[in-house]
Coordinates of C-alpha atoms in Angstrom, one line a residue:
Chain A
R1 CA 64.6 19.0 31.7
K2 CA 62.2 21.7 33.1
K3 CA 62.1 22.0 29.4
R4 CA 60.4 18.8 28.0
F5 CA 58.9 18.9 31.1
L6 CA 57.0 21.9 29.5
Q7 CA 56.5 20.0 26.3
L8 CA 54.8 17.4 27.9
L9 CA 52.5 19.4 29.6
L10 CA 52.4 21.3 26.6
S11 CA 52.1 18.7 24.0
P12 CA 48.5 17.6 23.5
R13 CA 47.1 21.7 23.5
Q14 CA 50.2 21.9 21.5
E15 CA 48.9 19.6 18.8
Q16 CA 45.4 20.7 19.2
T17 CA 45.8 23.5 18.3
G18 CA 49.3 23.3 16.2
G19 CA 46.8 20.8 13.9
S20 CA 44.6 23.9 12.7
F21 CA 48.1 26.0 12.4
L22 CA 49.8 22.7 10.0
Q23 CA 46.3 22.4 8.3
S24 CA 47.7 26.0 6.5
R25 CA 50.6 24.7 5.6
A26 CA 48.8 22.1 4.0
F27 CA 48.1 22.1 -0.2
S28 CA 44.1 22.5 -0.4
K29 CA 43.7 20.9 -3.6
S30 CA 43.2 16.7 -3.8
K31 CA 45.4 17.2 -7.3
L32 CA 48.5 18.5 -7.9
T33 CA 50.9 19.3 -11.1
W34 CA 54.3 18.8 -10.8
R35 CA 56.7 18.6 -14.3
L36 CA 61.2 18.1 -14.6
M37 CA 62.0 21.7 -15.4
G38 CA 63.2 22.0 -19.4
E39 CA 66.0 23.8 -18.4
G40 CA 66.9 21.8 -14.6
Y41 CA 67.6 18.6 -16.5
S42 CA 70.7 16.3 -14.2
R43 CA 73.4 15.2 -17.0
Q44 CA 73.9 12.3 -15.5
L45 CA 70.4 10.0 -15.9
S46 CA 68.3 10.2 -19.3
I47 CA 66.1 12.2 -19.3
E48 CA 63.4 9.4 -19.6
D49 CA 64.9 8.2 -16.5
Q50 CA 64.9 10.7 -15.2
R51 CA 60.9 11.0 -15.2
Y52 CA 60.2 8.0 -14.2
M53 CA 61.6 8.3 -11.0
L54 CA 60.0 11.1 -10.5
R55 CA 56.8 9.5 -11.7
L56 CA 58.5 7.0 -9.1
A57 CA 58.6 9.6 -6.7
F58 CA 55.0 10.7 -6.5
R59 CA 53.0 8.0 -7.0
M60 CA 54.6 6.5 -3.4
W61 CA 52.9 9.9 -1.5
S62 CA 50.6 8.9 -3.7
E63 CA 49.9 5.1 -2.3
V64 CA 49.0 7.1 1.1
T65 CA 47.0 10.3 0.9
P66 CA 44.3 11.6 -0.8
I67 CA 45.9 13.9 -3.5
E68 CA 47.4 12.3 -6.8
F69 CA 50.1 14.0 -9.1
E70 CA 50.2 14.3 -11.6
E71 CA 53.2 15.5 -14.5
E72 CA 52.1 17.8 -16.6
V73 CA 53.9 18.5 -19.8
T74 CA 51.9 21.2 -21.7
S75 CA 50.8 24.5 -20.0
P76 CA 52.6 27.3 -18.6
A77 CA 55.6 27.3 -16.3
S78 CA 53.7 29.1 -14.0
M79 CA 50.7 27.3 -13.7
I80 CA 52.3 24.0 -11.7
D81 CA 52.5 23.1 -8.8
I82 CA 56.2 21.3 -7.9
R83 CA 58.3 22.2 -10.4
L84 CA 61.6 20.1 -10.4
G85 CA 65.3 21.1 -11.7
F86 CA 68.7 19.4 -11.0
G87 CA 71.1 22.4 -10.6
T88 CA 74.8 23.2 -9.9
G89 CA 76.3 25.8 -7.9
R90 CA 73.7 29.2 -8.3
H91 CA 71.0 27.3 -10.6
L92 CA 67.7 28.0 -11.5
G93 CA 67.1 31.6 -9.9
C94 CA 67.3 29.7 -7.0
T95 CA 69.3 32.1 -3.9
R96 CA 70.1 29.3 -1.9
A97 CA 73.3 28.0 -3.7
F98 CA 74.1 23.9 -4.0
D99 CA 78.1 23.3 -2.4
G100 CA 79.3 21.1 -5.5
N101 CA 79.7 17.5 -4.7
G102 CA 79.0 15.9 -1.6
Q103 CA 76.8 17.3 1.4
E104 CA 74.4 18.6 0.0
F105 CA 72.5 16.5 -2.6
A106 CA 68.7 18.4 -3.4
H107 CA 66.7 21.6 -1.0
A108 CA 62.4 22.6 -1.3
W109 CA 60.2 24.6 -0.1
Q110 CA 57.2 24.1 1.4
L111 CA 54.3 24.2 -1.7
G112 CA 56.8 25.4 -4.1
D113 CA 59.3 23.3 -6.3
I114 CA 62.2 21.1 -6.2
H115 CA 66.0 21.4 -6.7
F116 CA 68.5 18.6 -7.0
D117 CA 72.0 18.9 -6.7
D118 CA 74.2 18.5 -9.8
D119 CA 77.1 17.5 -8.7
D120 CA 76.0 14.4 -6.8
Q121 CA 75.6 12.1 -8.6
F122 CA 72.3 9.9 -9.1
T123 CA 71.3 6.7 -9.8
T124 CA 68.6 5.3 -10.5
L125 CA 67.0 1.8 -9.0
N126 CA 69.0 -1.0 -10.1
N127 CA 72.2 1.3 -8.9
P128 CA 73.7 0.2 -5.7
N129 CA 76.6 2.7 -6.2
G130 CA 75.6 6.3 -5.1
I131 CA 72.3 8.3 -4.0
S132 CA 69.5 7.5 -5.1
L133 CA 67.2 9.4 -7.2
L134 CA 64.1 7.8 -5.9
K135 CA 65.2 8.2 -2.1
V136 CA 65.7 12.1 -2.5
A137 CA 62.6 12.4 -4.5
V138 CA 60.3 11.3 -1.7
H139 CA 62.4 13.2 0.9
E140 CA 62.1 16.4 -0.8
I141 CA 58.4 15.8 -2.1
G142 CA 58.1 14.9 1.7
H143 CA 58.6 18.2 2.6
V144 CA 56.8 20.1 -0.1
L145 CA 54.1 18.3 1.4
G146 CA 54.6 19.8 4.8
L147 CA 56.8 17.8 6.2
P148 CA 60.1 18.3 8.5
H149 CA 62.7 17.0 9.3
T150 CA 62.7 14.2 12.1
Y151 CA 65.9 12.0 13.1
R152 CA 63.3 8.6 13.7
T153 CA 65.0 5.1 12.5
G154 CA 62.8 4.6 9.9
S155 CA 61.6 7.1 8.2
V156 CA 62.3 9.1 4.8
M157 CA 61.8 13.0 6.9
Q158 CA 65.4 11.9 7.9
S159 CA 68.0 14.8 7.4
S160 CA 71.4 12.9 5.8
Y161 CA 70.8 9.9 3.0
I162 CA 70.8 6.7 4.1
P163 CA 71.9 4.1 1.9
H164 CA 69.7 1.3 1.7
E165 CA 70.0 -2.4 0.1
V166 CA 66.2 -3.2 -1.1
G167 CA 63.9 -0.9 -2.1
F168 CA 62.7 1.3 0.9
E169 CA 59.5 2.3 1.2
L170 CA 57.1 4.7 3.8
D171 CA 56.6 2.9 6.8
W172 CA 53.6 3.5 9.0
L173 CA 55.0 7.3 10.8
D174 CA 55.6 8.6 8.2
R175 CA 52.5 7.5 5.9
K176 CA 50.7 8.5 9.9
A177 CA 52.5 12.8 9.4
V178 CA 51.5 13.2 7.0
Q179 CA 48.1 12.6 6.9
Q180 CA 47.7 14.6 10.2
L181 CA 48.1 16.9 7.1
Y182 CA 46.1 16.2 4.1
G183 CA 43.6 13.2 6.1
V184 CA 43.2 9.3 5.3
C185 CA 42.1 7.7 1.8
E186 CA 38.3 7.2 2.1
G187 CA 35.8 7.0 -0.7
P188 CA 33.4 3.5 -1.9
F189 CA 34.4 -0.1 -2.7
D190 CA 32.5 -2.4 -5.9
T191 CA 33.4 -5.2 -3.6
I192 CA 35.9 -6.0 -1.2
F193 CA 36.6 -10.6 -0.3
D194 CA 39.2 -13.2 0.6
W195 CA 40.2 -15.6 -1.8
I196 CA 41.7 -18.3 -0.5
R197 CA 43.8 -20.7 -2.2
K198 CA 45.1 -23.9 -1.9
E199 CA 49.0 -24.3 -1.8
R200 CA 51.7 -26.9 -0.7
N201 CA 53.9 -26.1 1.8
Q202 CA 57.9 -26.0 1.5
Y203 CA 56.3 -30.1 3.2
G204 CA 53.9 -31.3 1.1
E205 CA 50.9 -30.2 3.2
L206 CA 48.0 -29.1 1.4
V207 CA 47.4 -25.6 3.2
V208 CA 44.4 -23.3 2.2
Q209 CA 45.9 -19.4 2.5
F210 CA 43.9 -16.4 1.9
N211 CA 44.0 -13.0 0.6
T212 CA 42.4 -9.8 1.4
Y213 CA 41.5 -7.6 -2.3
F214 CA 40.1 -4.8 -2.6
F215 CA 37.9 -3.6 -6.0
R216 CA 37.5 -0.1 -6.5
N217 CA 36.3 0.9 -10.6
G218 CA 39.0 -0.7 -12.9
W219 CA 41.8 -0.6 -10.1
Y220 CA 41.8 -3.1 -7.4
W221 CA 44.0 -3.3 -3.9
L222 CA 46.0 -6.6 -2.3
Y223 CA 45.3 -6.3 1.7
E224 CA 48.5 -7.2 3.9
N225 CA 46.2 -7.8 6.5
R226 CA 49.2 -8.4 9.3
N227 CA 50.9 -5.6 7.4
N228 CA 48.1 -3.5 8.3
R229 CA 48.5 -2.2 4.5
T230 CA 48.1 -2.2 1.4
R231 CA 50.9 -4.3 -0.8
Y232 CA 53.6 -1.4 -1.7
G233 CA 52.7 -0.2 -5.4
D234 CA 49.8 -0.9 -5.5
P235 CA 46.6 -0.2 -7.0
I236 CA 46.4 -2.6 -10.4
A237 CA 44.4 -2.8 -12.7
L238 CA 42.0 -5.1 -12.9
S239 CA 42.4 -6.3 -16.6
V240 CA 46.2 -6.9 -14.9
G241 CA 45.4 -9.0 -11.7
W242 CA 41.6 -10.5 -13.0
R243 CA 41.6 -12.1 -16.3
G244 CA 38.2 -13.0 -18.3
I245 CA 35.9 -10.3 -16.4
S246 CA 34.7 -6.7 -16.4
Y247 CA 37.2 -4.2 -16.2
E248 CA 35.8 -2.2 -14.3
G249 CA 32.5 -2.1 -11.2
I250 CA 32.5 -5.6 -10.2
D251 CA 29.2 -5.6 -7.8
A252 CA 30.7 -9.3 -5.6
F253 CA 32.2 -11.2 -5.5
V254 CA 30.9 -15.0 -4.1
H255 CA 32.8 -18.6 -2.8
I256 CA 30.6 -20.7 -2.2
W257 CA 32.0 -24.0 -0.2
T258 CA 30.7 -26.7 0.5
W259 CA 32.2 -30.5 1.0
T260 CA 30.3 -30.6 -2.5
K261 CA 30.5 -27.1 -3.8
Y262 CA 33.5 -24.9 -4.1
A263 CA 33.5 -22.7 -7.1
T264 CA 34.5 -18.8 -7.0
Y265 CA 32.1 -15.8 -8.9
F266 CA 32.1 -12.7 -10.3
F267 CA 29.4 -10.6 -10.5
K268 CA 28.3 -7.1 -12.5
G269 CA 25.5 -5.8 -13.9
T270 CA 22.8 -8.8 -15.1
Q271 CA 26.2 -11.0 -15.8
Y272 CA 27.9 -13.2 -13.4
W273 CA 31.6 -15.2 -13.6
R274 CA 32.9 -18.3 -13.6
Y275 CA 36.7 -17.8 -11.7
D276 CA 39.7 -20.8 -12.7
N277 CA 41.3 -20.5 -9.5
E278 CA 43.4 -22.9 -10.3
N279 CA 45.1 -20.6 -13.2
D280 CA 43.8 -17.4 -12.5
I281 CA 41.5 -16.5 -15.1
A282 CA 38.4 -16.5 -15.8
Y283 CA 36.1 -20.2 -17.8
T284 CA 34.7 -18.7 -20.9
A285 CA 32.0 -21.7 -20.7
D286 CA 30.6 -23.7 -18.6
A287 CA 30.9 -28.1 -18.9
K288 CA 28.0 -27.6 -21.0
G289 CA 30.6 -25.5 -23.0
K290 CA 27.9 -22.5 -22.2
R291 CA 29.8 -18.8 -23.0
Y292 CA 30.6 -16.3 -20.5
P293 CA 29.2 -14.5 -18.4
K294 CA 25.4 -15.5 -17.9
L295 CA 22.7 -14.1 -17.0
I296 CA 22.2 -13.9 -13.0
S297 CA 18.5 -15.5 -13.8
E298 CA 19.8 -17.7 -15.3
G299 CA 22.3 -19.5 -13.3
F300 CA 21.1 -18.0 -10.6
P301 CA 16.5 -18.3 -10.7
G302 CA 14.9 -15.2 -8.4
V303 CA 17.2 -13.5 -8.3
P304 CA 16.8 -10.1 -9.7
S305 CA 19.2 -8.3 -11.0
P306 CA 21.4 -6.3 -11.8
I307 CA 22.4 -6.4 -8.0
D308 CA 24.1 -4.0 -5.9
T309 CA 26.2 -6.7 -3.8
A310 CA 26.0 -10.6 -2.9
F311 CA 28.3 -12.4 -0.3
Y312 CA 28.1 -16.4 0.3
D313 CA 27.0 -16.9 4.1
R314 CA 28.8 -20.4 5.3
R315 CA 27.1 -20.3 7.9
D316 CA 23.0 -21.9 6.1
Q317 CA 24.5 -22.5 3.0
H318 CA 22.6 -19.6 1.1
I319 CA 23.8 -16.7 -0.8
Y320 CA 22.8 -13.5 -0.1
F321 CA 22.5 -10.8 -3.0
F322 CA 21.3 -6.9 -1.5
K323 CA 19.1 -5.2 -4.0
D324 CA 17.9 -1.8 -3.1
S325 CA 16.3 -2.5 1.0
N326 CA 16.2 -5.7 0.1
V327 CA 18.0 -8.9 0.7
I328 CA 17.1 -12.2 -1.0
A329 CA 19.0 -15.7 -0.1
F330 CA 20.0 -18.2 -2.6
N331 CA 20.3 -21.9 -1.7
V332 CA 23.3 -23.4 -3.4
N333 CA 21.3 -27.3 -2.5
T334 CA 17.7 -26.2 -4.0
K335 CA 18.9 -23.0 -6.0
Q336 CA 15.2 -21.8 -4.6
V337 CA 14.6 -18.8 -3.0
N338 CA 12.4 -19.2 -0.1
G339 CA 10.3 -17.0 2.1
Y340 CA 12.9 -13.6 -0.6
P341 CA 12.9 -10.0 -0.5
K342 CA 12.9 -9.6 2.4
R343 CA 14.0 -5.3 3.7
I344 CA 18.1 -6.0 4.4
V345 CA 16.4 -3.9 7.9
D346 CA 15.1 -7.0 9.1
V347 CA 17.5 -9.8 7.7
F348 CA 20.5 -7.8 9.7
P349 CA 18.9 -5.0 12.0
G350 CA 20.7 -2.3 13.7
V351 CA 22.0 -3.1 17.5
V352 CA 21.7 1.1 17.5
L353 CA 18.3 2.8 16.6
D354 CA 18.6 4.8 13.1
D355 CA 22.0 3.6 13.3
H356 CA 21.7 1.1 10.1
P357 CA 22.9 1.4 6.3
I358 CA 19.6 0.5 5.3
S359 CA 20.0 0.0 1.6
N360 CA 22.6 0.5 -1.4
L361 CA 24.8 -1.1 0.3
N362 CA 28.8 -0.6 -1.8
A363 CA 30.0 -4.3 -0.6
V364 CA 29.1 -6.1 2.1
Y365 CA 32.2 -9.6 2.7
Y366 CA 33.2 -12.2 5.4
S367 CA 36.8 -12.2 6.9
Y368 CA 38.5 -14.8 7.4
K369 CA 40.8 -12.5 9.4
Y370 CA 37.9 -11.3 11.1
Q371 CA 35.4 -13.8 11.6
S372 CA 33.2 -11.8 10.5
I373 CA 31.1 -10.1 8.4
F374 CA 31.1 -7.2 7.3
F375 CA 28.6 -3.8 5.0
F376 CA 29.6 -1.2 3.3
K377 CA 28.5 1.6 2.5
N378 CA 30.4 4.6 1.3
N379 CA 33.1 5.7 3.4
F380 CA 31.4 3.3 6.5
F381 CA 31.5 -0.6 7.6
W382 CA 29.3 -2.4 10.1
K383 CA 29.8 -5.7 11.7
V384 CA 27.4 -8.1 11.7
V385 CA 26.8 -9.5 14.7
N386 CA 28.6 -13.3 15.2
E387 CA 28.6 -16.8 17.1
R388 CA 32.0 -14.5 19.6
D389 CA 30.0 -11.4 19.8
K390 CA 26.7 -12.9 20.9
Q391 CA 28.4 -15.0 24.0
R392 CA 29.7 -12.3 25.2
N393 CA 26.3 -10.1 24.9
P394 CA 22.9 -13.0 24.4
S395 CA 21.2 -10.3 24.0
L396 CA 21.9 -8.7 20.3
P397 CA 20.3 -9.7 18.0
Y398 CA 21.2 -12.4 16.0
N399 CA 22.4 -10.4 11.9
G400 CA 22.6 -7.5 13.7
L401 CA 24.7 -4.9 12.6
F402 CA 27.1 -2.7 15.2
P403 CA 27.3 0.6 14.8
K404 CA 28.9 2.3 11.4
R405 CA 33.1 3.2 11.7
K406 CA 34.7 4.5 9.1
I407 CA 36.6 1.9 6.6
G408 CA 40.0 3.8 7.1
D409 CA 39.3 2.9 11.6
Q410 CA 40.0 -1.5 10.2
W411 CA 41.4 -0.6 6.0
F412 CA 44.4 2.3 6.0
D413 CA 45.7 4.1 3.1
I414 CA 43.9 2.6 0.6
C415 CA 44.4 5.2 -1.8
N416 CA 44.2 6.0 -5.3
V417 CA 46.8 7.3 -7.9
H418 CA 46.3 9.3 -10.6
S419 CA 45.3 7.0 -13.7
S420 CA 48.7 8.2 -15.8
V421 CA 50.2 6.5 -13.6
L422 CA 48.4 3.5 -12.3
E423 CA 50.5 1.2 -14.1
M424 CA 53.9 2.0 -13.3
Chain B
E1 CA 79.7 19.9 -24.2
K2 CA 82.6 19.6 -21.7
L3 CA 86.2 17.8 -22.5
F4 CA 86.7 14.3 -21.2
H5 CA 89.2 12.0 -22.4
I6 CA 87.6 8.6 -21.6
R7 CA 85.4 6.9 -24.2
D8 CA 82.2 6.1 -21.3
H9 CA 82.6 9.8 -20.2
S10 CA 83.0 8.6 -16.2
D11 CA 86.3 11.6 -16.4
I12 CA 84.0 14.2 -16.0
L13 CA 80.9 12.1 -14.5
S14 CA 83.4 11.4 -11.1
I15 CA 84.8 14.3 -11.1
S16 CA 82.7 17.5 -10.7
E17 CA 84.4 20.7 -11.4
Q18 CA 83.3 21.7 -7.7
Q19 CA 83.6 19.7 -4.4
A20 CA 81.6 21.0 -0.8
S21 CA 84.0 22.3 1.8
P22 CA 84.9 19.4 4.0
I23 CA 83.8 20.7 7.4
L24 CA 87.1 19.4 9.0
D25 CA 86.9 23.2 12.0
Q26 CA 85.0 25.2 14.3
K27 CA 84.1 27.5 12.0
A28 CA 82.9 25.6 9.1
A29 CA 80.7 23.4 11.8
Q30 CA 79.2 27.0 13.2
K31 CA 78.4 28.2 9.3
Y32 CA 77.0 24.8 9.3
L33 CA 75.0 24.0 12.7
A34 CA 73.8 28.1 11.9
K35 CA 72.7 27.1 8.2
Y36 CA 70.5 24.4 9.1
G37 CA 69.3 26.4 12.1
W38 CA 70.2 24.7 15.4
T39 CA 71.6 27.9 17.1
E40 CA 69.9 30.4 15.0
Q41 CA 65.9 29.2 13.5
V42 CA 66.5 29.7 9.8
N43 CA 64.1 32.3 7.3
W44 CA 62.6 29.3 5.1
D45 CA 59.5 30.5 3.3
N46 CA 59.7 29.8 -1.1
N47 CA 62.3 31.1 -2.0
E48 CA 62.4 34.3 -0.7
D49 CA 65.1 35.9 1.3
Q50 CA 66.8 33.0 1.5
N51 CA 69.5 34.6 3.8
S52 CA 72.5 31.8 3.8
A53 CA 74.5 31.0 6.9
D54 CA 77.2 32.3 4.8
E55 CA 76.1 35.9 4.9
H56 CA 76.3 35.8 8.3
P57 CA 78.8 35.2 10.2
A58 CA 79.8 34.0 13.6
P59 CA 80.6 37.2 15.9
K60 CA 84.7 37.9 16.4
E61 CA 84.9 37.6 19.8
L62 CA 82.9 34.1 19.8
L63 CA 85.6 33.2 16.4
D64 CA 88.5 34.0 19.1
I65 CA 86.8 31.8 22.1
L66 CA 87.2 29.4 20.0
Q67 CA 90.6 29.7 18.2
E68 CA 92.2 29.6 21.5
G69 CA 91.6 25.7 21.3
S70 CA 89.9 26.2 24.6
S71 CA 87.1 24.1 25.3
L72 CA 83.6 26.0 25.8
S73 CA 82.4 22.2 27.7
R74 CA 85.2 23.4 30.4
Q75 CA 84.0 27.4 30.3
V76 CA 80.3 26.4 31.0
G77 CA 81.1 24.0 33.7
N78 CA 78.3 23.9 36.1
T79 CA 77.4 27.3 36.5
Q80 CA 74.3 29.4 36.5
T81 CA 75.0 32.8 34.7
E82 CA 73.3 34.1 31.5
P83 CA 73.9 32.3 28.2
T84 CA 76.3 32.9 26.1
K85 CA 76.5 33.3 23.3
S86 CA 79.6 30.9 22.3
I87 CA 76.8 28.6 24.9
V88 CA 74.8 28.7 22.3
Y89 CA 77.0 26.8 19.6
V90 CA 78.0 25.4 22.4
Q91 CA 74.3 23.5 23.4
A92 CA 73.8 23.5 19.3
L93 CA 77.0 21.5 19.1
K94 CA 75.9 19.1 21.8
E95 CA 71.5 19.0 20.4
F96 CA 73.1 17.8 17.0
Q97 CA 75.6 15.0 18.6
E98 CA 72.3 13.5 21.1
V99 CA 70.3 13.4 17.9
N100 CA 72.8 11.3 15.3
G101 CA 73.7 9.3 18.5
L102 CA 77.2 10.9 19.8
P103 CA 78.8 11.6 22.7
M104 CA 77.1 15.0 23.6
T105 CA 80.9 16.5 24.0
G106 CA 79.7 20.1 22.8
K107 CA 83.7 18.9 21.4
L108 CA 84.3 18.5 17.6
D109 CA 86.2 15.5 17.4
E110 CA 85.7 13.3 14.0
A111 CA 82.7 11.5 14.9
T112 CA 80.9 14.7 14.4
K113 CA 82.9 16.0 11.5
D114 CA 81.5 12.3 10.1
A115 CA 77.9 12.6 11.1
M116 CA 77.9 16.6 9.1
N117 CA 79.6 15.3 6.7
K118 CA 77.1 13.5 5.7
P119 CA 74.8 14.0 2.0
R120 CA 72.0 15.2 3.9
C121 CA 69.5 17.2 3.1
G122 CA 69.3 21.8 2.9
V123 CA 66.1 22.2 4.5
P124 CA 67.2 23.9 7.4
D125 CA 66.6 21.1 10.2
K126 CA 64.4 24.3 12.2
K127 CA 62.9 26.8 10.5
V128 CA 60.5 29.1 10.6
L129 CA 58.1 30.6 8.0
L130 CA 57.9 34.4 7.0
N131 CA 54.6 34.4 5.7
D132 CA 53.2 32.4 8.5
T133 CA 50.9 35.3 10.8
S134 CA 51.1 32.9 13.7
N135 CA 53.8 32.3 15.2
F136 CA 54.8 28.7 14.1
N137 CA 57.5 26.9 13.2
Q138 CA 58.8 23.5 11.6
T139 CA 60.5 21.9 13.6
T140 CA 62.1 19.0 13.8
H141 CA 61.3 15.6 15.4
L142 CA 65.0 15.6 17.6
N143 CA 65.0 11.7 18.3
S144 CA 67.5 10.6 18.8
T145 CA 68.9 7.6 16.9
T146 CA 70.4 5.1 19.2
D147 CA 68.6 1.7 19.3
N148 CA 66.7 0.9 22.0
G149 CA 65.4 -2.5 20.3
D150 CA 61.6 -0.9 19.9
G151 CA 62.1 -0.6 16.0
G152 CA 63.1 3.4 15.7
T153 CA 59.4 4.1 17.8
N154 CA 61.0 6.2 20.7
A155 CA 58.7 8.9 22.1
T156 CA 59.2 12.2 19.8
V157 CA 60.6 15.3 21.7
N158 CA 59.7 18.6 19.9
S159 CA 61.9 21.1 20.7
K160 CA 60.1 24.2 20.2
E161 CA 60.0 26.8 21.9

């Protein structure tokens, strides 16, 4: 008891100093190479199955850390960061022998290699018998990255193998543990939006649901707000989930929703598409037969292009287009931009002096979860003052911008993966 | 090619040439605890100078004590004497039992043997990294597996010295 009490007293300081120690035990690169060594193939599974499982295991860590893992098959073995292999007994020049079938199934060396005991029965995803190669690989990669064992229920870093009935994933605490070593994922987004869809529930009632999406380059993530993470297995290529639009570099998504209008648009450069929500594909032509993509200048007269981003404000039924340091409010009913352009800082003033994105926004996003508008630039976001904020503090300026915060502090674990595993 | 007699090769897939020695007695348990760092942190650094617990058998006097069959927990009792190596092993066993949600008896009962015989990772639970010039040691985050109903969010007890 005395020992634990002392540790509790010392723990804040230990964590502070421990952080610097931990930093020295982590890879310093953001891209790591790996290879399943030719002399270390398993006798039990096909080579393709082995490589697929390992590729997936590395991808799972990529999805929660700012590290990309690339399978490298051409460089000399000495240049590979993480080498993997199967062996039995005395194996692969390792000084620690395996013990045969049962008990020890693998081991790994921090910042080093991973060995699997081929006397144990490893299985693939669809086989419930034996030991899941995927789960063991994820565990051992955790060691390579610097994580120790834990006995916390639900952790992938438990020392004993726990069979799982359905697909396992890295839970919140495992993510935070590895992020203590490598930091969180950061980076600008191209556009962020909530996509509304109407569905009938089990009682036949029409309900409106939304999903939150983040776009970056040619990828997108579905963000599960209730779980504070992205959907397992994301990112996905834009071409898979959003058919008919440009497959990278989308500037904006706009959903016009009034009593008489309901339309969604994607913008890129000087062009835009209208999206068919029912069929989940972009329209190829409008009602008059004019093909998409169309020029922004045709569909939205008075709006200069290319734009930085845009969003639709239901409060006043205007689309706000942002370009450089200016904003242009387009009235969807009159199709006019009277009184614009104006400076962003004038229409959306900062609540705190000198805390404002000023220009070249990446994205502007209305969140149904937070019922607020957010401005995004680089790794930061600014929340726009809404009705509730004004009620609490009437001195706040209308459409004011609160001080910036890091995107990763509110939307968690939106991480890139290596392009070679994007299609998995 | 390995010799097989069954069309689907299941005779060579299911029966391995080598079986891991199960943990059945206290001597094996001692080795287990030493191997995975429960009695003393294991030097574990990049596959170099790796000292297997097999190369460091327990002291003879300790083995004699264990083989007599006397319970070390009786010997420990409530005395305030300086810890001996036998106490180290009993404490290690109790610690192992605790984190595995087992009664902390200090005895090698069936449940403890089962826990030791489960498939597990070969990385020690407590290890020291040789190349670290600091005194930083990696230890397992010892968190009881007992479910207290909060979904596994027990406070972490860090057993670092």
